[in-house]
Coordinates of C-alpha atoms in Angstrom, one line a residue:
Chain A
M11 CA -17.3 -22.0 12.6
K12 CA -18.4 -21.6 16.2
Y13 CA -20.6 -18.5 16.1
K14 CA -23.4 -17.7 13.6
S15 CA -22.4 -14.0 13.3
Q16 CA -19.0 -15.1 11.8
K17 CA -20.9 -15.6 8.6
V18 CA -20.8 -11.9 7.9
A19 CA -17.1 -12.2 7.2
Y20 CA -18.0 -14.2 4.0
W21 CA -19.5 -11.1 2.4
F22 CA -16.5 -8.9 3.2
F23 CA -14.3 -11.6 1.6
A24 CA -16.6 -11.7 -1.5
L25 CA -16.4 -7.8 -1.8
S26 CA -12.6 -8.2 -1.5
M27 CA -12.5 -10.7 -4.3
A28 CA -14.7 -8.6 -6.6
L29 CA -12.6 -5.4 -6.1
F30 CA -9.4 -7.5 -6.4
A31 CA -10.6 -8.7 -9.8
L32 CA -11.3 -5.2 -10.9
Q33 CA -7.9 -4.0 -9.7
L34 CA -6.2 -6.5 -12.0
V35 CA -8.1 -5.2 -15.0
Y36 CA -6.7 -1.7 -14.4
G37 CA -3.2 -3.1 -13.8
F38 CA -3.3 -4.5 -17.3
I39 CA -4.4 -1.2 -18.7
M40 CA -1.3 0.4 -17.1
G41 CA 1.0 -2.4 -18.2
F42 CA -0.2 -2.2 -21.8
A43 CA 0.2 1.6 -21.8
H44 CA 3.8 1.3 -20.6
A45 CA 4.4 -1.2 -23.4
G46 CA 3.2 1.4 -25.9
F47 CA -0.5 0.3 -26.3
D48 CA -2.6 3.0 -24.8
G49 CA -5.8 2.6 -26.9
L50 CA -8.0 3.4 -23.9
H51 CA -6.3 6.8 -23.3
S52 CA -9.3 8.9 -24.2
I53 CA -11.6 7.1 -21.7
I54 CA -9.2 5.7 -19.1
P55 CA -6.0 7.8 -19.2
F56 CA -3.0 6.5 -17.2
N57 CA -3.6 8.7 -14.1
T58 CA -7.2 7.3 -13.8
A59 CA -6.0 3.7 -14.2
K60 CA -3.3 4.3 -11.6
A61 CA -5.7 5.9 -9.0
V62 CA -8.2 3.1 -9.5
H63 CA -5.4 0.4 -9.3
L64 CA -4.0 1.8 -6.0
N65 CA -7.3 2.6 -4.3
L66 CA -8.9 -0.7 -5.2
L67 CA -5.9 -2.4 -3.6
V68 CA -6.4 -0.4 -0.4
V69 CA -10.2 -1.0 -0.3
W70 CA -10.0 -4.7 -1.1
L71 CA -7.3 -5.3 1.5
L72 CA -9.3 -3.3 4.1
S73 CA -12.4 -5.3 3.3
G74 CA -10.3 -8.4 3.8
F75 CA -9.0 -7.2 7.1
M76 CA -12.5 -6.3 8.3
G77 CA -13.8 -9.7 7.2
A78 CA -10.9 -11.3 9.1
A79 CA -11.8 -9.3 12.2
Y80 CA -15.5 -10.3 11.9
Y81 CA -14.4 -13.9 11.7
I82 CA -11.6 -13.9 14.3
I83 CA -13.0 -11.6 17.0
P84 CA -16.1 -13.7 17.9
E85 CA -14.1 -16.9 18.0
E86 CA -11.3 -15.4 20.1
S87 CA -13.8 -13.5 22.4
Q88 CA -16.1 -16.5 22.6
T89 CA -19.2 -14.5 21.8
E90 CA -21.4 -13.4 18.9
L91 CA -20.9 -10.0 17.2
T92 CA -22.9 -7.3 19.0
S93 CA -24.8 -6.4 15.8
V94 CA -24.9 -8.4 12.6
K95 CA -27.3 -5.9 11.0
L96 CA -24.9 -3.0 11.6
A97 CA -22.1 -5.1 10.2
Y98 CA -24.1 -5.5 6.9
V99 CA -24.8 -1.7 6.9
Q100 CA -21.1 -1.2 7.2
L101 CA -20.4 -3.6 4.4
I102 CA -22.8 -2.0 2.0
S103 CA -21.6 1.5 2.9
L104 CA -18.0 0.4 2.4
A105 CA -18.8 -1.0 -1.0
L106 CA -20.8 2.2 -2.0
V107 CA -17.9 4.5 -0.9
G108 CA -15.4 2.4 -2.8
V109 CA -17.5 2.3 -6.0
A110 CA -18.3 6.0 -5.8
A111 CA -14.6 6.9 -5.5
I112 CA -13.7 4.7 -8.5
I113 CA -16.4 6.2 -10.7
G114 CA -15.3 9.7 -9.6
F115 CA -11.8 9.0 -10.7
H116 CA -13.1 8.6 -14.3
F117 CA -14.5 12.1 -14.1
N118 CA -11.5 14.0 -12.7
I119 CA -12.9 13.9 -9.2
W120 CA -10.1 13.2 -6.8
E121 CA -7.5 14.7 -4.5
G122 CA -4.5 13.8 -6.6
R123 CA -2.3 12.5 -3.7
K124 CA -0.9 9.1 -4.3
F125 CA -2.8 6.4 -2.3
L126 CA -5.1 9.1 -0.9
E127 CA -6.9 10.1 -4.1
I128 CA -10.4 9.6 -2.5
P129 CA -12.0 13.1 -2.6
R130 CA -12.5 14.9 0.7
G131 CA -16.3 14.4 0.9
L132 CA -15.9 10.7 0.7
D133 CA -13.1 10.8 3.3
Y134 CA -15.7 11.7 5.9
L135 CA -17.8 8.7 4.9
V136 CA -14.7 6.5 5.2
V137 CA -14.2 7.8 8.7
A138 CA -17.9 7.2 9.6
N139 CA -17.7 3.7 8.1
V140 CA -14.5 2.7 10.0
L141 CA -16.0 4.1 13.3
L142 CA -19.0 1.9 12.8
F143 CA -16.7 -1.1 12.2
L144 CA -14.6 -0.3 15.2
G145 CA -17.7 0.2 17.3
I146 CA -19.0 -3.3 16.5
I147 CA -15.6 -5.0 17.0
L148 CA -14.8 -3.1 20.3
T149 CA -18.2 -3.8 21.8
T150 CA -17.9 -7.5 20.9
L151 CA -14.4 -7.6 22.5
Y152 CA -15.8 -5.8 25.6
K153 CA -18.7 -8.2 26.2
G154 CA -16.6 -11.2 25.2
K155 CA -15.6 -14.0 27.7
R156 CA -11.9 -13.6 27.1
R157 CA -9.4 -11.1 25.6
T158 CA -6.6 -12.8 23.9
T159 CA -3.3 -11.2 22.8
T160 CA -4.2 -12.2 19.2
S161 CA -7.4 -10.3 19.3
L162 CA -5.9 -7.3 21.1
V163 CA -3.1 -7.0 18.5
L164 CA -5.5 -7.3 15.6
V165 CA -7.9 -4.7 17.1
M166 CA -5.0 -2.4 18.0
G167 CA -3.8 -2.5 14.4
L168 CA -7.3 -1.7 13.1
F169 CA -7.8 1.1 15.6
F170 CA -4.5 2.8 14.8
A171 CA -5.1 2.3 11.1
A172 CA -8.3 4.3 11.5
L173 CA -6.6 7.0 13.6
L174 CA -3.7 7.4 11.2
Y175 CA -6.1 8.1 8.3
L176 CA -6.6 11.5 9.9
P177 CA -3.2 13.2 9.2
G178 CA -3.9 12.6 5.5
M179 CA -6.9 14.9 5.8
L180 CA -4.9 17.9 7.1
P181 CA -4.7 20.8 4.6
F182 CA -1.3 22.2 3.7
D183 CA -0.2 25.0 1.3
S184 CA 3.3 23.5 1.0
Q185 CA 3.8 20.4 -1.2
V186 CA 6.7 19.4 1.1
T187 CA 4.6 19.4 4.3
D188 CA 1.7 17.8 2.4
S189 CA 4.0 15.0 1.3
F190 CA 5.5 14.7 4.8
F191 CA 2.2 14.0 6.5
R192 CA 0.9 11.9 3.6
W193 CA 3.6 9.4 4.6
W194 CA 2.2 9.4 8.2
V195 CA -0.8 7.7 6.6
V196 CA 0.8 5.6 3.9
H197 CA 4.1 4.5 5.5
L198 CA 2.8 4.1 9.1
W199 CA -0.1 2.0 7.6
V200 CA 1.9 -0.4 5.5
E201 CA 5.2 -0.5 7.5
G202 CA 3.5 -0.1 10.9
V203 CA 0.0 -0.7 12.0
W204 CA -1.0 -3.0 9.1
E205 CA 1.7 -5.3 10.2
L206 CA -0.1 -5.5 13.6
I207 CA -3.2 -6.6 11.6
M208 CA -1.1 -9.1 9.6
G209 CA 0.6 -10.3 12.8
G210 CA -2.8 -10.8 14.5
I211 CA -4.2 -12.8 11.6
L212 CA -1.0 -14.8 11.3
S213 CA -1.0 -15.6 15.0
F214 CA -4.7 -16.8 14.8
L215 CA -4.0 -19.0 11.7
L216 CA -0.8 -20.5 13.3
I217 CA -2.7 -21.3 16.5
K218 CA -5.4 -23.0 14.5
L219 CA -3.3 -24.7 11.8
T220 CA -0.3 -25.9 13.7
G221 CA -1.8 -26.7 17.1
V222 CA 1.2 -25.1 18.9
D223 CA 0.4 -23.7 22.3
R224 CA -1.2 -20.2 22.2
E225 CA 1.1 -18.8 24.9
V226 CA 4.2 -19.6 22.8
I227 CA 2.8 -18.1 19.6
E228 CA 1.5 -15.0 21.3
K229 CA 4.8 -14.3 23.0
W230 CA 6.5 -14.3 19.6
L231 CA 3.7 -12.1 18.3
Y232 CA 4.6 -9.4 20.8
I233 CA 8.3 -9.7 19.9
I234 CA 7.6 -9.4 16.2
V235 CA 5.2 -6.4 16.4
G236 CA 7.7 -4.9 18.8
L237 CA 10.4 -5.2 16.2
T238 CA 8.1 -3.8 13.6
F239 CA 7.4 -0.6 15.5
L240 CA 10.9 -0.3 16.7
S241 CA 12.2 -0.2 13.2
G242 CA 9.2 1.0 11.2
V243 CA 8.2 4.2 12.9
L244 CA 11.6 5.9 12.5
G245 CA 12.0 4.0 9.2
T246 CA 9.4 6.5 7.9
G247 CA 12.5 8.6 7.4
H248 CA 13.4 6.9 4.2
H249 CA 10.5 8.7 2.6
Y250 CA 12.0 12.0 3.8
Y251 CA 15.5 11.9 2.3
Y252 CA 14.8 13.9 -0.8
I253 CA 11.5 15.7 -0.5
G254 CA 12.8 18.9 1.0
V255 CA 13.2 18.3 4.7
N256 CA 16.2 18.3 7.0
K257 CA 19.2 16.0 6.5
I258 CA 18.7 14.4 9.9
W259 CA 16.3 12.0 8.2
L260 CA 19.1 10.7 6.0
V261 CA 20.7 9.4 9.2
V262 CA 17.6 8.3 11.1
G263 CA 15.8 6.8 8.0
G264 CA 19.0 5.0 6.9
I265 CA 19.6 3.3 10.3
F266 CA 16.1 2.3 11.0
S267 CA 15.3 1.2 7.4
A268 CA 18.2 -1.1 7.7
L269 CA 16.6 -2.7 10.7
E270 CA 13.2 -3.1 9.1
P271 CA 14.0 -6.4 7.4
L272 CA 14.6 -7.9 10.8
A273 CA 10.9 -7.7 11.7
F274 CA 10.0 -9.5 8.5
L275 CA 12.8 -12.0 9.0
A276 CA 11.5 -12.7 12.5
M277 CA 8.0 -13.2 11.2
A278 CA 9.1 -15.6 8.5
L279 CA 11.3 -17.6 11.0
F280 CA 8.4 -17.6 13.5
A281 CA 5.9 -19.0 11.0
V282 CA 8.2 -21.7 9.7
N283 CA 9.3 -22.7 13.2
M284 CA 5.7 -22.9 14.5
Y285 CA 4.9 -25.1 11.5
R286 CA 7.9 -27.4 12.2
K287 CA 6.9 -27.6 15.9
G288 CA 3.3 -28.3 15.1
E289 CA 1.4 -31.5 14.6
K290 CA 0.9 -31.1 10.9
K291 CA -2.5 -32.8 11.3
H292 CA -4.8 -29.9 10.2
P293 CA -6.5 -30.9 6.9
N294 CA -6.6 -27.4 5.4
K295 CA -3.3 -27.6 3.6
I296 CA -4.2 -24.7 1.2
A297 CA -4.6 -22.3 4.2
L298 CA -1.2 -23.4 5.4
Y299 CA 0.3 -22.7 2.0
W300 CA -1.0 -19.2 2.0
T301 CA -0.1 -18.6 5.7
L302 CA 3.6 -19.7 5.4
G303 CA 3.7 -18.1 1.9
A304 CA 2.7 -14.7 3.3
A305 CA 5.4 -14.8 6.0
I306 CA 8.1 -15.8 3.6
V307 CA 7.2 -13.7 0.6
S308 CA 6.7 -10.6 2.8
F309 CA 10.3 -11.0 4.0
V310 CA 11.6 -11.1 0.5
G311 CA 9.2 -8.4 -1.0
A312 CA 8.9 -6.0 2.0
G313 CA 12.1 -6.8 3.9
L314 CA 14.8 -7.5 1.4
L315 CA 13.6 -5.6 -1.7
G316 CA 12.6 -2.7 0.6
F317 CA 16.1 -2.6 2.1
A318 CA 17.6 -2.8 -1.4
H319 CA 16.6 0.8 -2.1
A320 CA 16.0 2.3 1.3
L321 CA 19.6 3.3 2.0
P322 CA 20.1 7.0 1.2
Q323 CA 23.1 6.4 -1.1
T324 CA 21.0 4.0 -3.3
N325 CA 17.7 5.9 -2.9
L326 CA 19.3 9.1 -4.3
Y327 CA 19.2 7.4 -7.7
T328 CA 16.3 5.0 -7.4
H329 CA 13.8 7.4 -5.8
G330 CA 10.9 7.9 -8.1
T331 CA 11.7 5.1 -10.5
L332 CA 10.3 1.7 -11.5
V333 CA 12.5 0.2 -8.8
T334 CA 9.9 1.4 -6.3
A335 CA 7.2 -0.4 -8.3
M336 CA 9.3 -3.6 -8.1
H337 CA 9.4 -3.5 -4.3
A338 CA 5.8 -2.3 -3.9
H339 CA 4.3 -5.2 -5.9
L340 CA 6.0 -8.0 -4.1
A341 CA 5.7 -6.3 -0.7
F342 CA 1.9 -5.7 -0.9
W343 CA 1.4 -9.2 -2.4
G344 CA 3.4 -11.0 0.2
A345 CA 2.5 -9.1 3.3
Y346 CA -1.1 -8.2 2.8
A347 CA -2.7 -9.8 -0.2
M348 CA -1.4 -13.3 0.8
I349 CA -2.5 -13.0 4.4
V350 CA -6.0 -12.0 3.3
M351 CA -6.0 -15.0 1.0
A352 CA -4.8 -17.2 3.9
I353 CA -7.6 -16.2 6.2
I354 CA -10.2 -16.6 3.4
S355 CA -8.8 -20.1 2.6
Y356 CA -9.0 -21.0 6.3
A357 CA -12.4 -19.5 7.0
L358 CA -14.3 -20.6 3.8
P359 CA -14.6 -24.3 4.5
N360 CA -15.6 -23.5 8.1
M361 CA -18.3 -21.1 7.1
T362 CA -19.7 -23.1 4.2
G363 CA -19.2 -26.6 5.4
R364 CA -17.6 -27.6 2.2
K365 CA -14.1 -29.0 2.8
F366 CA -12.1 -28.2 -0.3
N367 CA -9.0 -28.3 1.8
D368 CA -6.4 -29.7 -0.5
T369 CA -7.5 -29.5 -4.1
N370 CA -5.3 -29.5 -7.2
I371 CA -6.8 -26.2 -8.3
G372 CA -6.2 -24.7 -4.9
R373 CA -2.5 -25.6 -5.0
M374 CA -2.2 -24.4 -8.6
A375 CA -3.8 -21.1 -7.6
F376 CA -1.0 -20.6 -5.0
W377 CA 1.9 -21.5 -7.3
F378 CA 0.7 -19.8 -10.5
S379 CA 0.0 -16.5 -8.7
N380 CA 3.3 -16.6 -6.8
I381 CA 5.5 -17.5 -9.7
G382 CA 3.7 -14.9 -11.8
M383 CA 4.2 -12.2 -9.2
I384 CA 7.9 -13.1 -8.8
G385 CA 8.2 -12.8 -12.6
M386 CA 6.5 -9.4 -12.5
T387 CA 8.8 -8.3 -9.8
V388 CA 11.9 -9.3 -11.8
A389 CA 10.5 -7.5 -14.9
F390 CA 9.9 -4.3 -12.9
G391 CA 13.3 -4.7 -11.4
V392 CA 15.2 -5.0 -14.7
A393 CA 13.2 -2.1 -16.1
G394 CA 13.9 -0.1 -13.0
V395 CA 17.6 -0.7 -12.8
A396 CA 17.9 0.1 -16.5
Q397 CA 16.0 3.3 -16.0
V398 CA 18.2 4.3 -13.1
Y399 CA 21.4 3.8 -15.1
L400 CA 20.2 5.4 -18.3
E401 CA 18.2 8.3 -16.9
R402 CA 19.8 9.1 -13.6
V403 CA 23.5 8.2 -14.3
M404 CA 23.8 8.5 -18.1
K405 CA 21.4 11.4 -18.2
M406 CA 19.3 10.1 -21.1
P407 CA 16.0 11.9 -21.6
F408 CA 13.0 10.3 -19.9
M409 CA 11.1 9.1 -23.0
E410 CA 14.1 7.7 -24.7
V411 CA 14.7 5.6 -21.7
Q412 CA 11.0 4.5 -21.6
K413 CA 11.4 3.3 -25.2
E414 CA 14.4 1.3 -24.1
V415 CA 12.6 -0.4 -21.3
E416 CA 9.3 -1.0 -23.1
V417 CA 10.2 -4.6 -23.9
H418 CA 10.3 -5.4 -20.1
F419 CA 6.6 -4.5 -19.9
I420 CA 5.8 -7.2 -22.5
V421 CA 7.5 -9.6 -20.1
L422 CA 5.6 -8.0 -17.2
I423 CA 2.3 -8.6 -19.1
L424 CA 3.2 -12.2 -19.7
C425 CA 4.0 -12.8 -16.1
A426 CA 0.9 -10.9 -15.0
T427 CA -1.1 -13.3 -17.2
L428 CA 0.3 -16.2 -15.2
F429 CA -0.4 -14.4 -12.0
V430 CA -4.0 -13.7 -13.0
S431 CA -4.6 -17.3 -14.1
G432 CA -3.7 -18.2 -10.5
I433 CA -6.0 -15.6 -9.1
V434 CA -8.8 -16.8 -11.3
M435 CA -8.3 -20.4 -10.0
Y436 CA -8.4 -19.0 -6.4
M437 CA -11.7 -17.3 -7.2
I438 CA -13.1 -20.5 -8.8
E439 CA -12.4 -22.2 -5.5
F440 CA -14.0 -19.3 -3.6
F441 CA -17.3 -19.7 -5.6
R442 CA -17.1 -23.5 -5.5
H443 CA -17.4 -23.3 -1.7
G444 CA -20.9 -21.8 -2.0
R445 CA -22.5 -19.6 0.6
P446 CA -22.1 -19.7 4.4
T447 CA -24.7 -21.7 6.2
D448 CA -25.7 -22.3 9.8
E449 CA -25.4 -26.0 9.1
A450 CA -21.7 -25.5 9.2
L451 CA -22.0 -24.7 12.9
V452 CA -22.7 -28.3 13.8
K453 CA -20.0 -29.7 11.6
N454 CA -17.3 -27.9 13.6
Chain B
M3 CA 14.3 -16.5 27.0
L4 CA 11.8 -13.7 27.4
S5 CA 8.5 -14.4 29.2
K6 CA 5.3 -13.3 27.5
K7 CA 5.0 -10.3 30.0
Q8 CA 8.6 -9.2 29.1
A9 CA 7.7 -9.5 25.4
R10 CA 4.7 -7.3 25.9
T11 CA 6.8 -4.7 27.8
F12 CA 9.3 -4.8 24.9
F13 CA 6.5 -4.1 22.4
L14 CA 4.8 -1.3 24.3
G15 CA 8.0 0.3 25.6
G16 CA 9.7 0.2 22.2
T17 CA 6.6 1.6 20.4
L18 CA 6.3 4.5 22.9
V19 CA 10.0 5.4 22.7
T20 CA 10.2 5.3 18.9
F21 CA 7.0 7.2 18.5
L22 CA 8.1 10.0 20.9
A23 CA 11.4 10.2 19.0
F24 CA 9.5 10.4 15.7
I25 CA 7.4 13.3 17.0
A26 CA 10.5 15.1 18.4
L27 CA 12.4 14.7 15.1
T28 CA 9.3 16.0 13.2
I29 CA 9.3 19.1 15.4
Y30 CA 13.0 19.5 15.0
S31 CA 13.0 19.2 11.2
F32 CA 10.4 21.9 10.8
S33 CA 11.8 24.3 13.5
G34 CA 13.3 27.7 12.7
S35 CA 16.9 27.2 11.3
Q36 CA 16.4 23.5 10.5
D37 CA 13.5 24.1 8.2
Q38 CA 14.5 23.8 4.5
T39 CA 11.0 23.4 3.0
N40 CA 11.1 26.8 1.2
H41 CA 7.8 27.7 2.7
E42 CA 8.7 31.4 3.0
N43 CA 8.5 31.7 -0.7
I44 CA 5.0 30.3 -1.2
T45 CA 2.8 32.8 -2.9
E46 CA -0.9 32.7 -3.8
A47 CA 0.0 31.6 -7.3
V48 CA 2.0 28.7 -5.9
I49 CA -0.9 27.6 -3.8
R50 CA -3.2 27.8 -6.8
G51 CA -0.7 25.8 -8.8
K52 CA -0.6 23.1 -6.1
H53 CA -4.4 23.0 -6.2
L54 CA -4.3 22.4 -10.0
W55 CA -1.6 19.8 -9.5
E56 CA -3.9 17.9 -7.1
T57 CA -7.3 18.3 -8.7
N58 CA -6.0 17.0 -12.0
N59 CA -4.0 14.2 -10.4
C60 CA -0.8 15.0 -12.2
M61 CA 0.9 12.7 -9.7
G62 CA -0.9 9.8 -11.4
C63 CA 1.6 9.9 -14.3
H64 CA 4.4 12.3 -13.2
T65 CA 6.7 12.3 -10.2
L66 CA 7.4 15.5 -8.3
L67 CA 10.1 15.4 -5.5
G68 CA 10.4 11.8 -6.7
E69 CA 6.9 10.9 -5.7
G70 CA 4.0 9.8 -8.0
G71 CA 3.6 7.8 -11.2
Y72 CA 6.5 6.5 -13.3
Y73 CA 4.7 7.0 -16.6
A74 CA 5.8 10.5 -17.4
P75 CA 8.8 12.7 -16.7
E76 CA 10.0 13.8 -13.2
L77 CA 9.0 17.5 -12.9
T78 CA 11.0 18.8 -9.9
K79 CA 13.5 20.6 -12.2
V80 CA 11.2 20.9 -15.2
I81 CA 11.6 24.7 -15.4
D82 CA 15.4 24.4 -15.7
R83 CA 15.1 21.6 -18.2
Q84 CA 12.3 22.8 -20.6
G85 CA 11.7 26.4 -19.9
E86 CA 8.4 28.2 -19.1
G87 CA 7.2 28.5 -22.7
Y88 CA 7.3 24.8 -23.4
I89 CA 5.5 24.0 -20.1
K90 CA 2.7 26.5 -20.8
A91 CA 2.3 25.2 -24.4
V92 CA 1.8 21.6 -23.0
L93 CA -0.7 22.7 -20.4
M94 CA -2.7 24.9 -22.7
S95 CA -2.8 22.4 -25.6
P96 CA -6.3 21.6 -26.7
V97 CA -5.2 18.2 -28.0
P98 CA -3.3 15.5 -26.1
W99 CA 0.5 16.3 -26.0
A100 CA 2.2 13.1 -27.2
P101 CA 6.0 13.3 -27.1
N102 CA 7.4 10.0 -28.6
G103 CA 3.8 8.8 -28.9
R104 CA 3.0 8.7 -25.2
K105 CA -0.1 10.8 -24.6
M106 CA -0.8 13.3 -22.0
V107 CA -4.4 14.4 -21.1
A108 CA -5.3 17.6 -22.9
Y109 CA -6.0 19.9 -20.0
G110 CA -6.6 23.1 -22.1
F111 CA -5.5 25.4 -19.2
S112 CA -6.1 29.1 -19.4
K113 CA -3.0 31.4 -19.5
E114 CA -3.5 32.3 -15.8
E115 CA -3.7 28.6 -14.8
A116 CA -0.6 27.7 -16.9
Q117 CA 1.2 30.6 -15.1
D118 CA 0.1 29.3 -11.7
M119 CA 1.5 25.9 -12.6
V120 CA 4.8 27.5 -13.7
D121 CA 5.0 29.4 -10.5
F122 CA 4.4 26.2 -8.6
F123 CA 7.1 24.4 -10.5
K124 CA 9.5 27.3 -9.9
W125 CA 8.9 27.1 -6.2
I126 CA 9.4 23.4 -6.2
G127 CA 12.7 23.8 -8.2
E128 CA 14.2 26.1 -5.5
I129 CA 13.8 23.6 -2.6
D130 CA 17.0 22.2 -1.1
L131 CA 16.5 18.4 -1.8
N132 CA 19.7 17.1 -0.1
G133 CA 21.3 16.4 -3.6
F134 CA 18.3 14.9 -5.4
G135 CA 17.8 18.1 -7.4
E136 CA 21.2 17.6 -9.0
V137 CA 20.4 13.9 -9.9
V138 CA 17.2 14.8 -11.8
G139 CA 17.9 18.3 -12.8
V140 CA 20.9 18.7 -15.1
D141 CA 22.2 17.9 -18.6
R142 CA 18.8 17.2 -20.2
T143 CA 19.6 19.5 -23.1
R144 CA 19.6 16.5 -25.5
S145 CA 15.9 15.9 -24.7
S146 CA 13.9 15.2 -27.9
L147 CA 10.9 16.7 -26.0
S148 CA 12.3 20.1 -26.6
E149 CA 12.9 19.7 -30.3

């Protein structure tokens, strides 16, 4: 750690971990309900569990991205953050908004739009919170000694993520138009600007961990984020095939969705090649595991599995089935959860001065969580494909099909248990590092 | 091989071009004769139904137009499949509806609210969905839910 103000990142990472843990609890509630055990229905019905599970995901990832920015931007700009106090105000308000939204979901207070369930009143607070965050980051960048491509791409991603929250707040009388613009937020976040954030963090980590020349890494960063937008923006069309808008989206969405895996493939090849070119001397092997893991698993989860049901001919049958859950779990895990865990693994030893760089428990956390998540993806996939054939092709009634696929949710729960044991180990390592300290400054 | 400057131009240029194309296609797909969103048939009751749909987070369990949760049936063609009477009974039930043991929240809607929901589902059911309506909407007469 080179700047004292970078310590604020620790608390964003801690908030991330707390919300992540809670997200997993609600995931289990949903998994058990699907398997036929819905004993909590009267206090936490499925729609509440789902809203909490999705929104906790969004908030913990955002908190992780913000922590990443508070750690990376001072180091890249070679200056302290403009205001540490305001950063803590932003942290506390983010936590309060998140917790208020989650409590509200248990009392039927929500907007009922998938991923954007946060009620309107809290939406304005989210906007204020993000503006404060951007204010701190942009003023730091402005007064900094240098502006690197890595920091510009990261900040551009965060800025556009904030801007794209706004279309989700537009009121529409039509369900079709509502859905159309909801995807401007959700799709253009996860298959657009969030990839800039991921690319920025990945670039920073590869520069630090591999020792490869910054100019080489940042050139590739431009190409990758270029491919991302080239395919991802018009790839939004794959959400428009069957929601009541023009057939032109079948053609546009089909072509550009087919190109989307290329951006993820480029990212995976880029990360692996930089590692092979590098000196392999950096002691933080755990951070390297998560960094390369994020690039590779995101290609499989977001790239390949996304492509598997993004063609119009396939999506006609898979749209709105468990096949989507299969893709979504591995994609969010690989692209975003793992990159947040990578930057945490890299930053923690630097902020606390405790070098748990290559521990058994750290390695087991990586493998258990990844093998568990791959198992969960397979369970969702088998259930999803069975659902498509029985319900959409054989025309069996919904609940009869659900009974048929119940057993796959038992497998899902078993794999999720493995996954969670990995995450618990990761969190043990997180706490074992202790708190950030100024003493760590001299050690770096 | 590309220089860093050329790579940046590729990123900025590509982004600008695809974003402009995206805006143009959005305008095109909502314009006059190309619009197939069925907006001309939206009534006050349909709007009230949409409001009920959102404020109760029905999408948390059900899918509509293929979007939402995968815990409860797809509702795009629910009027064709189950009929108005069944839907109203479910929505007005004071106890959790539990077909095949899977429980739904007991919303206890009034008659008027249940009618608004039905009008909303009818409007949804009439949208041209490029073929998806046929995939989710036919041959469900064997459903044990209607027994």
